[in-house]
Short mmCIF file of C-alpha atoms in Angstrom, two decimals:
data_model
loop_
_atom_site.label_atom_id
_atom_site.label_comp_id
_atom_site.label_asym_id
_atom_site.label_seq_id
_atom_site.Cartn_x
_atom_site.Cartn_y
_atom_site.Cartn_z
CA UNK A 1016 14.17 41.66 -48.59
CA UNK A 1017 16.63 41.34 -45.53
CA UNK A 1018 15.95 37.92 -44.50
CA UNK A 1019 18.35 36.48 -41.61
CA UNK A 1020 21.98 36.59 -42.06
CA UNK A 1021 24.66 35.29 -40.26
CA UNK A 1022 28.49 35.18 -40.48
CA UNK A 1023 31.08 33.61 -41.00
CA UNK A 1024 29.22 31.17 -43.28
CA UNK A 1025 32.27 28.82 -42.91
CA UNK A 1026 34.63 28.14 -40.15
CA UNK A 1027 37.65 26.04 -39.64
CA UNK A 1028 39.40 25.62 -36.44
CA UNK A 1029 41.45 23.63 -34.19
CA UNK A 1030 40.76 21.52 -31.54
CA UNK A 1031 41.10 23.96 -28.13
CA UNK A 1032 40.51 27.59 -30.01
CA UNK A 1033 37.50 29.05 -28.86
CA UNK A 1034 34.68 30.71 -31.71
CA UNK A 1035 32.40 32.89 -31.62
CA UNK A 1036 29.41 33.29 -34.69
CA UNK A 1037 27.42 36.18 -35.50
CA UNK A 1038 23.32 36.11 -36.09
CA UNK A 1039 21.51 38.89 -37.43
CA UNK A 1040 17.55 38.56 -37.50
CA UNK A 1041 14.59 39.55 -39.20
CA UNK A 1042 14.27 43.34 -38.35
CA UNK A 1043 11.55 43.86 -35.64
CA UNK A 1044 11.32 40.14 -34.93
CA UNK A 1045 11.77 39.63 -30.94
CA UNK A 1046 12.58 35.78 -30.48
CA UNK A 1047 15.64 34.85 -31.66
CA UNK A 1048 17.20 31.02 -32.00
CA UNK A 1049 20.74 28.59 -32.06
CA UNK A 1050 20.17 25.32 -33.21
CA UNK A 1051 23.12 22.60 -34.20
CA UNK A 1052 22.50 20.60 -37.28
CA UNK A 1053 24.72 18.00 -37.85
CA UNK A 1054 25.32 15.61 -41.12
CA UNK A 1055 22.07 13.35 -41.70
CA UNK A 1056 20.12 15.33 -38.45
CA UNK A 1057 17.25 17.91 -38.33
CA UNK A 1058 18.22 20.83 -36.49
CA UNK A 1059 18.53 20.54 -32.32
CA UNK A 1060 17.55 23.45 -30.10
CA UNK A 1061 20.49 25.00 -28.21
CA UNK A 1062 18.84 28.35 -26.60
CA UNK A 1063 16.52 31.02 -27.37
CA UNK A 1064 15.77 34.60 -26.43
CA UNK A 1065 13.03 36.86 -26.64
CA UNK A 1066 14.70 40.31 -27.44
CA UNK A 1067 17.84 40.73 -24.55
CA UNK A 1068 16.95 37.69 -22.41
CA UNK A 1069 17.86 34.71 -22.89
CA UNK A 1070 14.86 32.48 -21.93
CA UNK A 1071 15.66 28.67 -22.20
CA UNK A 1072 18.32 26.89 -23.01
CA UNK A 1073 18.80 22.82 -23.95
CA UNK A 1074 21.09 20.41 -21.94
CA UNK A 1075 22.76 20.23 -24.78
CA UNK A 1076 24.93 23.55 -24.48
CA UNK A 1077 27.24 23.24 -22.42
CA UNK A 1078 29.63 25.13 -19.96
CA UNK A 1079 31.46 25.78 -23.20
CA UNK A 1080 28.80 27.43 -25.07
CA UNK A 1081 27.61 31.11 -24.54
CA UNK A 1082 25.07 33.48 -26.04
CA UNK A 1083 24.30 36.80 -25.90
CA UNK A 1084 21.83 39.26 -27.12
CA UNK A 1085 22.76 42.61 -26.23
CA UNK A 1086 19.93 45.13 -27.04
CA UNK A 1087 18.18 42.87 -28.36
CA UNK A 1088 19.35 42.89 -31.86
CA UNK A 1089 22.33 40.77 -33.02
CA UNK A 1090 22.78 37.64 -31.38
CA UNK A 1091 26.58 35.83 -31.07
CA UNK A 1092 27.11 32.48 -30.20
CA UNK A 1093 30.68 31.29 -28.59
CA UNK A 1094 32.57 28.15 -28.36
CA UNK A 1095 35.21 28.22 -26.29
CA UNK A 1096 37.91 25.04 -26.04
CA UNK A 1097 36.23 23.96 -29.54
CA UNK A 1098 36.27 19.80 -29.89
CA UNK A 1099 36.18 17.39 -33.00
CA UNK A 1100 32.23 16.94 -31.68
CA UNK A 1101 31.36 20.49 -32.00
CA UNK A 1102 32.26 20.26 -35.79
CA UNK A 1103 28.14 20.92 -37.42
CA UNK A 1104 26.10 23.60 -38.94
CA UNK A 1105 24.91 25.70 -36.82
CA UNK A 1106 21.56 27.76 -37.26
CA UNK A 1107 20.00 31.05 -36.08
CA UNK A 1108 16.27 31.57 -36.69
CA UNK A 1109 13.92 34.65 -35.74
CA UNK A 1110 10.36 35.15 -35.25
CA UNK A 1111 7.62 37.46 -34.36
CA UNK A 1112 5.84 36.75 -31.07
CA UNK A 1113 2.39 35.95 -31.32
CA UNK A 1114 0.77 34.59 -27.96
CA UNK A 1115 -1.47 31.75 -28.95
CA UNK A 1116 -0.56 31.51 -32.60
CA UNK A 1117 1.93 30.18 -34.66
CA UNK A 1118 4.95 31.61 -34.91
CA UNK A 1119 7.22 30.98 -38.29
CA UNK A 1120 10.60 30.60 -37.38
CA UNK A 1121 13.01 32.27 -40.19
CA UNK A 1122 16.15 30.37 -40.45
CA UNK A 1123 19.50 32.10 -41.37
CA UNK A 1124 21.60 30.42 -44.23
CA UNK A 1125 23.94 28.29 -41.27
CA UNK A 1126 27.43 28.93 -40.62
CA UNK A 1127 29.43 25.12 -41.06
CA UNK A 1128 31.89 24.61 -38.39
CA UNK A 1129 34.74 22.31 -38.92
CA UNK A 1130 36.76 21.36 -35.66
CA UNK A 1131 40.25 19.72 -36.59
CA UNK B 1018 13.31 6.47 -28.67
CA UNK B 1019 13.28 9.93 -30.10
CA UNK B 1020 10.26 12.17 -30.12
CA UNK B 1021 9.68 12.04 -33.49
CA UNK B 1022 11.13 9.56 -36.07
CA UNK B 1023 11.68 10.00 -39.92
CA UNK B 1024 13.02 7.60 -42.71
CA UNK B 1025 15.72 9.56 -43.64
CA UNK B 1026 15.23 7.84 -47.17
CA UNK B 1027 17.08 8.66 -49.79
CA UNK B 1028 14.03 8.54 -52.07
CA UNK B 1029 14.55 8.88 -55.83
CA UNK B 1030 11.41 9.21 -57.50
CA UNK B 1031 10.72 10.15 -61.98
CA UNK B 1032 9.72 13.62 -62.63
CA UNK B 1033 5.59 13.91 -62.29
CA UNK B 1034 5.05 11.00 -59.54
CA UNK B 1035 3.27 11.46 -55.96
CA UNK B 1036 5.98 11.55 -53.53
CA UNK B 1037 4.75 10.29 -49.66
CA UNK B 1038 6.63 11.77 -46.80
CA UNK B 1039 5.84 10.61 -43.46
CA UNK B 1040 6.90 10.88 -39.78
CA UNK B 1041 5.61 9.51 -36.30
CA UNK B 1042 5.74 10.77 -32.97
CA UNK B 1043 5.82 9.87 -29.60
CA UNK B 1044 4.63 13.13 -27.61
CA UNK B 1045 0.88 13.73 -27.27
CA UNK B 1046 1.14 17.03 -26.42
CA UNK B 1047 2.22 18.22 -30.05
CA UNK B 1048 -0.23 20.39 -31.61
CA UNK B 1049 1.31 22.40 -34.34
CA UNK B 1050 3.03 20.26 -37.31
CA UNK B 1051 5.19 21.28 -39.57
CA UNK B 1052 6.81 20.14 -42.76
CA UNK B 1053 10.53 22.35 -43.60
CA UNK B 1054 12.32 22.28 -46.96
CA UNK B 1055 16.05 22.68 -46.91
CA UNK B 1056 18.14 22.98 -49.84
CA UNK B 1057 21.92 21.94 -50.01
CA UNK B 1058 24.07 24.03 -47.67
CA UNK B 1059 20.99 26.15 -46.90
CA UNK B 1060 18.71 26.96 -43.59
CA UNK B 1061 15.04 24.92 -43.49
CA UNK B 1062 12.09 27.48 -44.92
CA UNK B 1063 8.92 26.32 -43.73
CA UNK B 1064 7.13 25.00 -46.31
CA UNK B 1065 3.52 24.43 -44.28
CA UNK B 1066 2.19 23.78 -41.22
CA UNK B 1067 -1.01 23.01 -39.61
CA UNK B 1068 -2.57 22.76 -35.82
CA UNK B 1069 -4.24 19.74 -34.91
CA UNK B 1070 -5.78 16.82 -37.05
CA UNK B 1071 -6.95 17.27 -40.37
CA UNK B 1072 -5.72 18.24 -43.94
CA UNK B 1073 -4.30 21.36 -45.53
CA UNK B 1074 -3.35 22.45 -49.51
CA UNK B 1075 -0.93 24.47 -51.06
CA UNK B 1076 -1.13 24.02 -54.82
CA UNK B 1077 0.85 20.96 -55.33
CA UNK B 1078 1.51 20.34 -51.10
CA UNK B 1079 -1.04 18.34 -49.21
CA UNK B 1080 0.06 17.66 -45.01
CA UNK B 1081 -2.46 15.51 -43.60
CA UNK B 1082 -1.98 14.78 -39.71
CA UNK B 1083 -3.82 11.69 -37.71
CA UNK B 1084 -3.29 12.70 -34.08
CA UNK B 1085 -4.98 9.24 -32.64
CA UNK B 1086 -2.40 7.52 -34.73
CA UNK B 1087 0.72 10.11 -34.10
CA UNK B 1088 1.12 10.34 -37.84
CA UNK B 1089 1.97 13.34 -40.41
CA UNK B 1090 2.19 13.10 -44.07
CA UNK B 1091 3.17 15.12 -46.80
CA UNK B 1092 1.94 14.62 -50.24
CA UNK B 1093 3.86 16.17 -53.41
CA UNK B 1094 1.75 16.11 -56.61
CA UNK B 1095 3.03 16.26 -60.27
CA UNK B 1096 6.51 16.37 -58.19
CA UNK B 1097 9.78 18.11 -60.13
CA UNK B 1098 12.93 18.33 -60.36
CA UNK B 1099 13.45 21.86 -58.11
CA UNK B 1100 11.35 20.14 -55.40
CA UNK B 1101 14.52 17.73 -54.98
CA UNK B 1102 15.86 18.56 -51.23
CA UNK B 1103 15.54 17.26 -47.81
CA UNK B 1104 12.01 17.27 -46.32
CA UNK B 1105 11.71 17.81 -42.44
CA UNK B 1106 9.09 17.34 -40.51
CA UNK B 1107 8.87 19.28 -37.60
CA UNK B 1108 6.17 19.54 -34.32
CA UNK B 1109 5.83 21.78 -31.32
CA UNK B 1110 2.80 22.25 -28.27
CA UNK B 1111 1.09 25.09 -27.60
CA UNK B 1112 2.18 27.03 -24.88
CA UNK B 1113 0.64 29.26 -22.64
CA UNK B 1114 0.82 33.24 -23.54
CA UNK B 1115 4.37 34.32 -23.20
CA UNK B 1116 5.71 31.06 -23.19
CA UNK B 1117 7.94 29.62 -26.20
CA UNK B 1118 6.74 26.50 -28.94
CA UNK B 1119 10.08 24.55 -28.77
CA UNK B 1120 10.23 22.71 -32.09
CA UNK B 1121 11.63 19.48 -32.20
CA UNK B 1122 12.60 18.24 -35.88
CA UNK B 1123 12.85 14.96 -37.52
CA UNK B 1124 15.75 13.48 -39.54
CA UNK B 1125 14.88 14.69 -42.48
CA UNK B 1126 14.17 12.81 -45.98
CA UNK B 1127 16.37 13.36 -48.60
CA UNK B 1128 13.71 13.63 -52.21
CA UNK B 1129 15.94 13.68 -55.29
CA UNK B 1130 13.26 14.13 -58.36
CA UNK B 1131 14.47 12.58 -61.92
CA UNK B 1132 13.68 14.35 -64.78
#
């Protein structure tokens, strides 16, 4: 069972380097998701994309913060000029599209950021 | 105020007790509800959800939702120790076909069960 993976799990950086984070979903599952979690929070939206396009994203991502989908597949997630405030977990969840149902979101194990 | 608020607890409770989890929300338009489990150092997995007012079970899971009061619970019978983890809830409106349920999550409650 291939469930959603992402990589690094772990990252440690200084202020000013820029990041980038790797997301791999559910085969076959067309909507992917970036939240930020940080210490004591539930997970915050960042952006979403159903298969190549990215659809919506929240105010909170800024200029700094880019996401791509290319094909559809993989998803990355960079932060460029990284600051001490960027420092959370941050998520990746997939789903399967299904207009006017529910549709389980399938969240990756995280990858922990730590901005020094 | 934030959409939806959740005593972020911690809440220590004996091994075989009826643990309560509850959140409130502000946003009338939320019609799916949803209560995640996440384990240390892990990603959420939904544990249930439901759409609209009323009650649902799942063995030892009951989520009960008021809507005219803006109130989900979560019930946890005969509770043990491997259910100890933090409990979010979680609620999103319907959209139209095509469009996309943002979620919006709660604190999360932090359940450690004693053996």
């Amino acid at each position: 069972d291939t469930g959603v993976s992402q990589d690094p799990r772990h990252k440690i950086t200084k202020r000013g380097q820029n990041v980038t984070f790797r997301c791999d979903p559910i085969s076959e599952h067309n909507r992917l998701y970036w939240y930020r979690q940080t210490l004591g929070q539930g997970p915050e939206f960042l952006t979403y994309f159903q298969n190549e396009a990215q659809l919506e994203k929240s105010r909170l991502l800024s200029d700094r913060f880019s996401a791509e989908r290319p094909k559809g597949s993989f998803s990355t997630l960079e932060i460029q000029r990284t600051e001490q405030g960027d420092s959370a977990m941050y998520l990746c969840a997939s789903s399967f599209t299904k207009d006017r149902e529910f549709n389980e979101q399938y969240f990756g194990p995280g990858t922990r950021l730590t901005v020094t | 105020q934030k959409e939806v608020e959740q005593d972020p607890g911690p809440l220590s409770v004996p091994e075989g007790a009826i643990v309560s989890l509850n959140c409130t929300y502000s946003n009338s338009a939320f019609q799916y509800f949803m209560w995640y489990r996440q384990y240390s150092r892990k990603g959420p997995e939904l544990l249930m959800y439901t759409y609209s007012s009323g009650n649902k079970e799942d063995g030892r899971f009951t989520a009960q939702v008021d809507k005219s009061s803006k109130y989900i619970s979560l019930f946890i019978r005969d509770s043990q120790p491997s259910d100890s983890a933090t409990y979010l809830c979680a609620m999103s409106a319907f959209n139209p076909p095509g469009g996309y349920q943002k979620v919006t999550f709660g604190t999360g409650t932090k359940l450690q069960v004693i053996p």
